[in-house]
């Protein structure tokens, strides 16, 4: 099933369908549609063409056997450290590592991003905008979809395996030194954070775009003083570590707001907003709030994404094509634009907005792997890394808007430490049936345990269990085609970034 609006039958085209058709051909496809809408949608695809084809931002394994072996050795060494879910809330160890490395994180300005959902997509948009204004960027995000090298990017692309290995070997003696001085060894995430900050200084970058791993105050990334602090929407997640209310979670995340910074706030629950605003007052930070100082003026579904008009700190930016689905991505775009405007001093030091052509070009080239990503046609298979109820609700809304599925089958594999009932309840209205599975991670919830909850949410007749992900994908594709090849069935794989990454590989991406 194709993305809305439908453009006729593309079954004779190779999968995946190439959306970058010439303008005239696109218009020709729309002969039975409203002419004005057809022109708008075709124009949006032309904007995407002008933005250039996105780079391969989910790298495959290195082709050179020696490089692949060396990368696996680095991954194995990192795996001996505390994983990302085992935490000792302190920045003492990472601060010690930065000290012996010469504080590389002080050699460039930073934009620091926290929140519950939307951090990675927002970081990618900020990176694209900065790159469009000819700044050299470093981006640090987590978790990765397929390759650990995705986490550290330079100039919009993951660093090469060779550079990742070299960076690890450069910092390893200092890591070992700090390990010997601390009660606990540096964790997996702390070492990667140190590697990212060192790689950015070595490049060197003009600006770093840094996503927190979890929380804010004691997150390993929080040894930077972000000139701009971004807070994406806060909701309940990691409640065992961050707090049981959005206000408590906001208090932890507000730790990235530093003295005299500019704070860009996405729309927040009232109690979270109050906490964040209080923190801003305490440190004399300047605040810009979505819905007041900036926001989404208008949006309309377009082929492969949406056409939006954004209001920034310096004025309106009309007819911006965003090749991502869902209202939440439009809001992420507004937040990203305001963050970059604040970085350049728009609204404070300079009155004029950013160059509209550069903004359009940047957004048109944005990608976000594993976020409502179409990886197959006939039937359409979509991947989305939603892993908590808030993310699942946003994904369900976007699926309703962007796709015209007559029968959608879910493939769900979740982590055991998540609110899986809330996640399943969010997807229940859009899934005709659900295939329960599990990924290869040690954190994965047992398929039978997850299925027991799914039966309570969906009913026994709508739940199938396939513990192996390849079997689950095959079962879901078969179920989606039960009403015939052209019935409009589709598959959505979700529940975990790990599940999405494994499905991506199985379906030939990367």
Short mmCIF file of C-alpha atoms in Angstrom, two decimals:
data_model
loop_
_atom_site.label_atom_id
_atom_site.label_comp_id
_atom_site.label_asym_id
_atom_site.label_seq_id
_atom_site.Cartn_x
_atom_site.Cartn_y
_atom_site.Cartn_z
CA UNK A 1 0.00 0.00 0.00
CA UNK A 2 1.37 3.38 -0.92
CA UNK A 3 1.60 6.48 1.20
CA UNK A 4 -1.31 8.89 1.12
CA UNK A 5 -2.45 10.43 -1.15
CA UNK A 6 -2.67 7.40 -3.55
CA UNK A 7 -1.13 7.90 -6.99
CA UNK A 8 -2.27 4.84 -8.86
CA UNK A 9 -0.63 1.46 -9.27
CA UNK A 10 3.17 1.27 -8.98
CA UNK A 11 3.43 -2.51 -8.79
CA UNK A 12 5.48 -2.64 -11.96
CA UNK A 13 8.22 -0.55 -10.35
CA UNK A 14 11.15 -2.05 -8.46
CA UNK A 15 10.93 -2.06 -4.67
CA UNK A 16 11.39 0.20 -2.92
CA UNK A 17 9.57 2.70 -5.17
CA UNK A 18 11.83 5.62 -6.05
CA UNK A 19 9.98 8.84 -5.08
CA UNK A 20 12.27 11.20 -6.98
CA UNK A 21 10.32 11.39 -10.25
CA UNK A 22 10.54 14.37 -12.62
CA UNK A 23 7.96 17.09 -11.99
CA UNK A 24 6.02 16.51 -15.21
CA UNK A 25 5.72 12.78 -14.62
CA UNK A 26 4.37 13.37 -11.14
CA UNK A 27 1.75 15.78 -12.44
CA UNK A 28 0.76 13.23 -15.09
CA UNK A 29 0.07 10.67 -12.38
CA UNK A 30 -2.42 13.04 -10.72
CA UNK A 31 -4.93 13.43 -13.57
CA UNK A 32 -7.84 12.24 -11.41
CA UNK A 33 -7.00 14.46 -8.44
CA UNK A 34 -7.54 18.06 -7.45
CA UNK A 35 -5.14 20.01 -9.75
CA UNK A 36 -3.97 22.42 -7.06
CA UNK A 37 -3.24 19.62 -4.60
CA UNK A 38 -1.39 17.71 -7.31
CA UNK A 39 0.88 20.69 -7.98
CA UNK A 40 1.59 21.15 -4.27
CA UNK A 41 2.53 17.52 -3.82
CA UNK A 42 4.63 17.41 -6.96
CA UNK A 43 6.33 20.60 -5.88
CA UNK A 44 7.20 19.05 -2.54
CA UNK A 45 8.89 16.17 -4.30
CA UNK A 46 10.80 18.63 -6.44
CA UNK A 47 12.01 20.30 -3.23
CA UNK A 48 13.25 16.95 -2.02
CA UNK A 49 15.16 16.47 -5.27
CA UNK A 50 16.81 19.86 -4.79
CA UNK A 51 17.86 18.79 -1.33
CA UNK A 52 19.87 15.97 -2.80
CA UNK A 53 19.72 12.26 -2.09
CA UNK A 54 20.32 11.48 1.58
CA UNK A 55 23.57 9.76 2.44
CA UNK A 56 23.60 6.17 3.68
CA UNK A 57 23.25 6.93 7.37
CA UNK A 58 22.84 3.33 8.55
CA UNK A 59 26.15 1.77 7.49
CA UNK A 60 26.59 -1.93 6.80
CA UNK A 61 29.40 -4.03 8.23
CA UNK A 62 32.83 -3.11 6.83
CA UNK A 63 33.66 -4.94 3.61
CA UNK A 64 37.34 -5.27 4.52
CA UNK A 65 37.63 -8.43 6.69
CA UNK A 66 40.46 -6.95 8.75
CA UNK A 67 38.50 -3.77 9.50
CA UNK A 68 35.42 -5.80 10.36
CA UNK A 69 37.47 -7.98 12.71
CA UNK A 70 38.96 -4.91 14.41
CA UNK A 71 35.52 -3.32 14.81
CA UNK A 72 34.14 -6.52 16.33
CA UNK A 73 37.03 -6.55 18.80
CA UNK A 74 36.20 -2.97 19.84
CA UNK A 75 32.51 -3.87 20.17
CA UNK A 76 33.43 -6.90 22.29
CA UNK A 77 35.61 -4.80 24.60
CA UNK A 78 32.86 -2.20 25.00
CA UNK A 79 30.37 -4.98 25.74
CA UNK A 80 32.34 -5.98 28.85
CA UNK A 81 31.35 -2.67 30.46
CA UNK A 82 28.10 -1.73 32.13
CA UNK A 83 25.33 -1.53 29.57
CA UNK A 84 23.14 1.48 29.00
CA UNK A 85 20.47 0.27 31.43
CA UNK A 86 22.84 -0.15 34.39
CA UNK A 87 23.58 3.25 35.83
CA UNK A 88 25.33 4.86 38.78
CA UNK A 89 23.99 8.44 38.70
CA UNK A 90 27.13 10.53 38.58
CA UNK A 91 29.14 12.54 36.06
CA UNK A 92 32.30 11.99 38.10
CA UNK A 93 33.77 9.28 35.89
CA UNK A 94 33.09 11.03 32.57
CA UNK A 95 34.39 14.32 34.02
CA UNK A 96 37.61 12.53 35.02
CA UNK A 97 37.95 11.13 31.50
CA UNK A 98 37.41 14.56 29.96
CA UNK A 99 40.04 16.00 32.29
CA UNK A 100 42.75 13.55 31.24
CA UNK A 101 41.78 14.03 27.58
CA UNK A 102 42.24 17.79 27.92
CA UNK A 103 38.52 18.68 27.98
CA UNK A 104 37.89 18.27 24.24
CA UNK A 105 34.20 19.14 24.75
CA UNK A 106 35.21 22.72 25.55
CA UNK A 107 36.70 23.30 22.10
CA UNK A 108 33.39 23.82 20.27
CA UNK A 109 29.91 25.18 21.05
CA UNK A 110 27.10 22.67 21.58
CA UNK A 111 23.38 22.23 21.22
CA UNK A 112 22.21 19.79 23.90
CA UNK A 113 18.95 17.83 23.50
CA UNK A 114 16.87 16.05 26.13
CA UNK A 115 13.23 14.92 26.37
CA UNK A 116 11.31 11.65 26.21
CA UNK A 117 10.49 11.25 22.52
CA UNK A 118 11.72 12.84 19.30
CA UNK A 119 15.30 13.54 20.37
CA UNK A 120 17.08 11.73 17.54
CA UNK A 121 14.85 13.07 14.76
CA UNK A 122 15.21 16.59 16.17
CA UNK A 123 18.99 16.18 16.37
CA UNK A 124 19.10 15.09 12.73
CA UNK A 125 17.07 18.12 11.68
CA UNK A 126 19.30 20.49 13.66
CA UNK A 127 22.36 18.89 12.09
CA UNK A 128 20.91 19.28 8.59
CA UNK A 129 20.08 22.95 9.17
CA UNK A 130 23.54 23.76 10.53
CA UNK A 131 25.12 21.96 7.60
CA UNK A 132 23.03 23.98 5.16
CA UNK A 133 24.69 27.10 6.59
CA UNK A 134 28.14 25.60 5.94
CA UNK A 135 29.01 24.72 9.51
CA UNK A 136 30.92 21.54 10.18
CA UNK A 137 28.84 19.44 12.55
CA UNK A 138 29.32 16.58 14.96
CA UNK A 139 26.24 14.64 16.08
CA UNK A 140 26.05 12.20 18.98
CA UNK A 141 22.83 10.18 19.31
CA UNK A 142 21.67 6.91 20.83
CA UNK A 143 20.78 4.12 20.61
CA UNK A 144 21.89 2.97 17.19
CA UNK A 145 19.60 1.19 14.74
CA UNK A 146 22.10 -1.26 13.21
CA UNK A 147 25.70 -0.14 13.56
CA UNK A 148 27.43 1.29 16.61
CA UNK A 149 29.21 3.77 14.33
CA UNK A 150 25.85 5.54 13.71
CA UNK A 151 26.13 7.14 17.13
CA UNK A 152 28.99 9.45 16.14
CA UNK A 153 28.48 11.49 12.98
CA UNK A 154 30.56 14.14 11.25
CA UNK A 155 29.09 16.40 8.57
CA UNK A 156 25.83 14.47 8.52
CA UNK A 157 27.25 10.97 8.09
CA UNK A 158 28.37 8.30 10.57
CA UNK A 159 32.11 8.10 11.03
CA UNK A 160 33.76 5.26 9.18
CA UNK A 161 34.52 2.00 10.92
CA UNK A 162 38.22 2.80 10.54
CA UNK A 163 37.81 6.15 12.27
CA UNK A 164 35.67 4.63 15.01
CA UNK A 165 38.40 2.05 15.71
CA UNK A 166 41.12 4.70 15.62
CA UNK A 167 39.20 6.94 18.02
CA UNK A 168 38.67 4.06 20.44
CA UNK A 169 42.36 3.17 20.37
CA UNK A 170 43.29 6.82 20.94
CA UNK A 171 41.16 7.17 24.07
CA UNK A 172 41.65 3.65 25.46
CA UNK A 173 44.84 4.40 27.47
CA UNK A 174 43.04 7.31 29.15
CA UNK A 175 39.96 5.17 29.75
CA UNK A 176 42.14 2.54 31.43
CA UNK A 177 43.75 5.27 33.54
CA UNK A 178 40.37 6.56 34.76
CA UNK A 179 39.12 3.01 35.35
CA UNK A 180 41.98 2.50 37.77
CA UNK A 181 41.10 5.65 39.74
CA UNK A 182 37.35 5.09 40.11
CA UNK A 183 35.19 2.82 42.24
CA UNK A 184 33.40 1.65 39.09
CA UNK A 185 34.82 1.35 35.57
CA UNK A 186 33.53 3.71 32.92
CA UNK A 187 30.32 2.38 31.38
CA UNK A 188 29.68 1.54 27.73
CA UNK A 189 27.86 4.84 27.24
CA UNK A 190 30.49 6.88 29.07
CA UNK A 191 33.28 5.53 26.87
CA UNK A 192 31.27 6.23 23.71
CA UNK A 193 30.54 9.75 24.93
CA UNK A 194 34.23 10.35 25.51
CA UNK A 195 34.98 9.00 22.04
CA UNK A 196 32.40 11.33 20.47
CA UNK A 197 33.72 14.44 22.20
CA UNK A 198 37.29 13.53 21.25
CA UNK A 199 36.33 12.83 17.63
CA UNK A 200 34.54 16.19 17.39
CA UNK A 201 37.57 18.05 18.71
CA UNK A 202 39.90 16.15 16.39
CA UNK A 203 37.79 16.87 13.28
CA UNK A 204 37.42 19.75 14.32
CA UNK A 205 33.72 20.62 14.26
CA UNK A 206 32.14 24.06 14.36
CA UNK A 207 29.26 22.86 16.54
CA UNK A 208 28.23 19.62 18.26
CA UNK A 209 24.64 18.37 18.38
CA UNK A 210 24.38 16.10 21.41
CA UNK A 211 21.47 13.92 22.51
CA UNK A 212 21.36 12.80 26.12
CA UNK A 213 21.31 9.09 26.80
CA UNK A 214 18.87 9.23 29.71
CA UNK A 215 17.64 12.05 31.91
CA UNK A 216 19.90 15.08 32.02
CA UNK A 217 21.63 16.09 35.27
CA UNK A 218 23.74 12.95 35.67
CA UNK A 219 23.75 11.84 32.04
CA UNK A 220 27.27 11.27 30.73
CA UNK A 221 26.77 13.87 28.00
CA UNK A 222 26.21 16.59 30.62
CA UNK A 223 29.86 17.62 30.85
CA UNK A 224 29.15 20.10 28.08
CA UNK A 225 27.67 23.56 28.57
CA UNK A 226 25.20 23.75 25.71
CA UNK A 227 24.74 27.24 24.31
CA UNK A 228 21.27 26.03 23.37
CA UNK A 229 19.35 23.48 25.44
CA UNK A 230 16.46 21.71 23.70
CA UNK A 231 13.72 19.86 25.55
CA UNK A 232 11.50 17.69 23.35
CA UNK A 233 8.12 16.50 24.75
CA UNK A 234 8.39 14.90 28.18
CA UNK A 235 6.28 11.88 29.07
CA UNK A 236 6.51 8.87 31.37
CA UNK A 237 9.45 6.59 30.57
CA UNK A 238 12.30 5.18 32.66
CA UNK A 239 10.14 5.98 35.70
CA UNK A 240 12.24 3.71 37.91
CA UNK A 241 15.23 6.01 37.35
CA UNK A 242 13.85 9.44 36.47
CA UNK A 243 10.69 9.79 38.54
CA UNK A 244 7.06 8.73 38.49
CA UNK A 245 5.54 12.01 37.30
CA UNK A 246 6.34 14.25 34.35
CA UNK A 247 7.31 16.98 36.84
CA UNK A 248 9.88 14.71 38.49
CA UNK A 249 11.22 13.64 35.09
CA UNK A 250 11.41 17.29 33.98
CA UNK A 251 13.44 18.14 37.10
CA UNK A 252 16.04 15.57 36.09
CA UNK A 253 16.06 16.62 32.44
CA UNK A 254 16.33 20.31 33.33
CA UNK A 255 19.89 19.60 34.43
CA UNK A 256 21.14 20.30 30.91
CA UNK A 257 19.99 23.95 31.17
CA UNK A 258 23.11 25.94 31.97
CA UNK A 259 23.83 29.52 33.01
CA UNK A 260 22.79 32.11 30.38
CA UNK A 261 21.81 29.45 27.83
CA UNK A 262 18.85 29.63 25.49
CA UNK A 263 16.19 27.01 26.16
CA UNK A 264 13.93 25.75 23.37
CA UNK A 265 10.87 24.06 24.85
CA UNK A 266 8.60 21.80 22.85
CA UNK A 267 4.99 21.58 24.01
CA UNK A 268 5.03 20.08 27.51
CA UNK A 269 2.65 18.86 30.20
CA UNK A 270 1.82 21.78 32.51
CA UNK A 271 3.69 20.40 35.51
CA UNK A 272 6.80 19.68 33.41
CA UNK A 273 6.71 23.16 31.86
CA UNK A 274 6.56 24.76 35.31
CA UNK A 275 9.66 22.87 36.44
CA UNK A 276 11.59 23.73 33.29
CA UNK A 277 10.66 27.42 33.43
CA UNK A 278 11.66 27.63 37.09
CA UNK A 279 15.06 26.15 36.24
CA UNK A 280 15.49 28.68 33.42
CA UNK A 281 14.83 31.54 35.84
CA UNK A 282 17.36 30.16 38.33
CA UNK A 283 20.18 30.19 35.76
CA UNK A 284 19.14 33.34 33.84
CA UNK A 285 18.41 31.35 30.71
CA UNK A 286 16.32 32.75 27.85
CA UNK A 287 13.28 30.65 26.98
CA UNK A 288 11.40 30.13 23.70
CA UNK A 289 8.21 28.04 23.93
CA UNK A 290 6.49 26.12 21.18
CA UNK A 291 3.03 27.55 20.62
CA UNK A 292 4.07 31.01 21.81
CA UNK A 293 7.43 32.18 20.44
CA UNK A 294 7.55 29.58 17.66
CA UNK A 295 5.53 26.70 16.26
CA UNK A 296 3.78 24.99 13.35
CA UNK A 297 1.55 27.41 11.42
CA UNK A 298 0.19 24.95 8.85
CA UNK A 299 0.85 21.47 7.56
CA UNK A 300 -0.54 19.25 4.87
CA UNK A 301 0.15 15.70 3.80
CA UNK A 302 2.37 15.40 0.74
CA UNK A 303 3.84 12.50 -1.17
CA UNK A 304 6.48 10.90 1.04
CA UNK A 305 6.03 13.36 3.87
CA UNK A 306 4.40 16.72 4.48
CA UNK A 307 4.48 20.38 3.48
CA UNK A 308 4.70 22.71 6.48
CA UNK A 309 4.80 26.38 7.28
CA UNK A 310 6.81 27.07 10.41
CA UNK A 311 6.94 30.16 12.57
CA UNK A 312 10.42 30.66 13.91
CA UNK A 313 11.97 33.22 16.23
CA UNK A 314 12.62 35.47 13.23
CA UNK A 315 9.40 35.08 11.25
CA UNK A 316 7.57 32.59 9.05
CA UNK A 317 9.14 29.95 6.82
CA UNK A 318 6.47 28.91 4.30
CA UNK A 319 6.16 25.76 2.14
CA UNK A 320 8.93 23.72 3.72
CA UNK A 321 8.93 20.11 2.54
CA UNK A 322 9.67 17.55 5.25
CA UNK A 323 10.14 13.96 4.01
CA UNK A 324 8.95 12.46 7.32
CA UNK A 325 5.45 11.41 8.35
CA UNK A 326 3.24 12.55 11.19
CA UNK A 327 2.24 15.70 13.08
CA UNK A 328 4.95 15.04 15.67
CA UNK A 329 7.67 15.34 13.04
CA UNK A 330 6.32 18.76 12.05
CA UNK A 331 6.59 19.78 15.72
CA UNK A 332 10.12 18.35 15.86
CA UNK A 333 10.93 20.49 12.82
CA UNK A 334 9.64 23.62 14.54
CA UNK A 335 11.78 22.86 17.60
CA UNK A 336 14.85 22.18 15.46
CA UNK A 337 14.39 25.41 13.50
CA UNK A 338 14.04 27.47 16.70
CA UNK A 339 17.15 25.83 18.14
CA UNK A 340 19.24 26.74 15.10
CA UNK A 341 17.81 30.25 15.03
CA UNK A 342 18.76 30.64 18.70
CA UNK A 343 22.25 29.34 17.96
CA UNK A 344 22.67 32.03 15.30
CA UNK A 345 21.16 34.71 17.54
CA UNK A 346 17.94 35.18 15.55
CA UNK A 347 15.39 37.01 17.66
CA UNK A 348 18.01 38.41 20.02
CA UNK A 349 21.16 39.61 18.25
CA UNK A 350 19.74 39.74 14.71
CA UNK A 351 16.17 40.47 13.62
CA UNK A 352 16.11 38.81 10.21
CA UNK A 353 15.14 35.13 9.76
CA UNK A 354 17.40 32.46 8.33
CA UNK A 355 17.67 32.17 4.57
CA UNK A 356 14.49 30.38 3.46
CA UNK A 357 16.11 28.53 0.57
CA UNK A 358 18.77 27.07 2.86
CA UNK A 359 16.10 26.05 5.38
CA UNK A 360 14.03 24.35 2.67
CA UNK A 361 17.04 22.53 1.26
CA UNK A 362 18.06 21.29 4.71
CA UNK A 363 14.65 19.94 5.70
CA UNK A 364 14.11 18.35 2.29
CA UNK A 365 17.21 16.19 2.82
CA UNK A 366 16.41 15.03 6.38
CA UNK A 367 16.23 11.31 7.07
CA UNK A 368 15.40 9.45 10.27
CA UNK A 369 16.00 5.69 9.91
CA UNK A 370 13.59 3.50 11.82
CA UNK A 371 11.05 6.29 12.28
CA UNK A 372 8.03 5.41 10.10
CA UNK A 373 10.50 4.21 7.50
CA UNK A 374 9.13 2.33 4.50
CA UNK A 375 11.50 -0.54 3.70
CA UNK A 376 9.39 -2.67 1.36
CA UNK A 377 6.42 -2.44 -1.04
CA UNK A 378 3.74 -4.96 -2.03
CA UNK A 379 2.91 -5.25 0.78
CA UNK A 380 4.22 -2.12 2.40
CA UNK A 381 6.40 -2.81 5.43
CA UNK A 382 7.02 0.13 7.75
CA UNK A 383 9.51 0.28 10.63
CA UNK A 384 9.05 2.51 13.66
CA UNK A 385 11.09 2.52 16.87
CA UNK A 386 8.25 3.57 19.20
CA UNK A 387 8.95 1.93 22.56
CA UNK A 388 6.72 3.73 25.06
CA UNK A 389 3.01 4.65 25.10
CA UNK A 390 3.53 8.30 24.12
CA UNK A 391 5.68 7.34 21.16
CA UNK A 392 3.21 4.65 20.14
CA UNK A 393 0.27 7.08 20.23
CA UNK A 394 2.19 9.50 18.00
CA UNK A 395 3.08 6.70 15.59
CA UNK A 396 -0.52 5.44 15.43
CA UNK A 397 -1.75 8.94 14.62
CA UNK A 398 0.87 9.33 11.90
CA UNK A 399 0.02 5.96 10.35
CA UNK A 400 -3.67 6.90 10.13
CA UNK A 401 -2.76 10.15 8.42
CA UNK A 402 0.03 9.08 6.06
CA UNK A 403 -1.06 5.62 4.93
CA UNK A 404 -4.30 4.21 3.57
CA UNK A 405 -4.00 0.67 4.91
CA UNK A 406 -7.18 -1.38 4.74
CA UNK A 407 -5.57 -4.04 6.93
CA UNK A 408 -2.50 -3.36 9.07
CA UNK A 409 -0.63 -6.14 10.85
CA UNK A 410 1.66 -5.30 13.75
CA UNK A 411 4.93 -7.04 14.57
CA UNK A 412 5.86 -6.16 18.14
CA UNK A 413 9.00 -7.05 20.05
CA UNK A 414 9.62 -4.98 23.17
CA UNK A 415 12.13 -4.65 25.99
CA UNK A 416 11.19 -6.06 29.37
CA UNK A 417 11.65 -2.77 31.23
CA UNK A 418 9.02 -0.87 29.20
CA UNK A 419 5.31 -0.17 29.72
CA UNK A 420 4.33 -2.76 27.12
CA UNK A 421 0.64 -2.74 28.03
CA UNK A 422 0.43 0.98 27.36
CA UNK A 423 2.32 0.52 24.10
CA UNK A 424 0.00 -2.28 22.92
CA UNK A 425 -3.10 -0.31 23.93
CA UNK A 426 -1.92 2.62 21.81
CA UNK A 427 -1.59 0.38 18.75
CA UNK A 428 -4.74 -1.70 19.28
CA UNK A 429 -7.07 0.60 17.28
CA UNK A 430 -4.90 0.44 14.13
CA UNK A 431 -3.79 -3.23 14.15
CA UNK A 432 -6.13 -5.80 12.64
CA UNK A 433 -3.89 -8.46 14.15
CA UNK A 434 -0.57 -8.48 15.95
CA UNK A 435 2.34 -10.91 15.70
CA UNK A 436 4.31 -11.01 18.95
CA UNK A 437 8.03 -11.72 18.76
CA UNK A 438 11.29 -10.90 20.50
CA UNK A 439 14.62 -9.49 19.40
CA UNK A 440 18.05 -10.93 20.12
CA UNK A 441 18.88 -8.55 22.97
CA UNK A 442 19.18 -9.81 26.54
CA UNK A 443 16.74 -7.01 27.43
CA UNK A 444 14.00 -8.41 25.20
CA UNK A 445 10.74 -9.42 26.85
CA UNK A 446 9.97 -13.11 26.40
CA UNK A 447 7.56 -13.54 23.51
CA UNK A 448 5.13 -15.68 25.52
CA UNK A 449 5.10 -13.16 28.36
CA UNK A 450 4.44 -10.31 25.93
CA UNK A 451 1.79 -12.36 24.14
CA UNK A 452 -0.12 -12.91 27.40
CA UNK A 453 -0.45 -9.14 27.77
CA UNK A 454 -1.32 -8.77 24.08
CA UNK A 455 -4.19 -11.27 24.43
CA UNK A 456 -5.62 -9.14 27.24
CA UNK A 457 -5.48 -6.06 24.99
CA UNK A 458 -6.39 -7.52 21.56
CA UNK A 459 -8.23 -10.74 22.35
CA UNK A 460 -6.99 -14.24 21.61
CA UNK A 461 -8.17 -14.28 17.96
CA UNK A 462 -6.04 -11.26 17.00
CA UNK A 463 -2.72 -12.44 18.51
CA UNK A 464 -0.15 -14.74 16.96
CA UNK A 465 3.18 -15.66 18.56
CA UNK A 466 6.39 -16.18 16.56
CA UNK A 467 9.42 -15.97 18.88
CA UNK A 468 11.87 -15.72 15.95
CA UNK A 469 11.75 -12.34 14.21
CA UNK A 470 12.19 -13.79 10.67
CA UNK A 471 9.16 -16.03 11.26
CA UNK A 472 7.20 -13.11 12.67
CA UNK A 473 7.89 -10.98 9.59
CA UNK A 474 6.87 -13.79 7.27
CA UNK A 475 3.69 -14.43 9.25
CA UNK A 476 2.76 -10.74 9.28
CA UNK A 477 3.30 -10.34 5.53
CA UNK A 478 1.13 -13.41 4.90
CA UNK A 479 -1.62 -12.05 7.16
CA UNK A 480 -1.51 -8.65 5.46
CA UNK A 481 -2.16 -10.29 2.07
CA UNK A 482 -5.08 -12.47 3.16
CA UNK A 483 -7.57 -10.26 1.33
CA UNK A 484 -5.57 -10.34 -1.89
CA UNK A 485 -2.43 -8.80 -3.33
CA UNK A 486 -4.09 -5.45 -4.01
CA UNK A 487 -6.16 -5.24 -0.83
CA UNK A 488 -4.14 -2.46 0.76
CA UNK A 489 -2.60 -4.51 3.55
CA UNK A 490 0.57 -3.51 5.33
CA UNK A 491 2.92 -4.39 8.19
CA UNK A 492 4.26 -2.16 10.96
CA UNK A 493 7.30 -3.44 12.89
CA UNK A 494 7.68 -1.68 16.22
CA UNK A 495 8.24 -1.89 19.98
CA UNK A 496 12.00 -1.37 20.21
CA UNK A 497 14.90 0.21 18.35
CA UNK A 498 16.61 -3.19 18.51
CA UNK A 499 13.63 -4.97 16.94
CA UNK A 500 13.53 -2.36 14.18
CA UNK A 501 17.26 -2.64 13.54
CA UNK A 502 17.12 -6.42 13.24
CA UNK A 503 14.07 -6.23 10.95
CA UNK A 504 15.87 -3.65 8.83
CA UNK A 505 18.73 -6.08 8.26
CA UNK A 506 16.40 -8.99 7.52
CA UNK A 507 14.58 -6.89 4.94
CA UNK A 508 17.79 -6.01 3.14
CA UNK A 509 18.47 -2.50 4.44
CA UNK A 510 22.12 -2.20 5.41
#
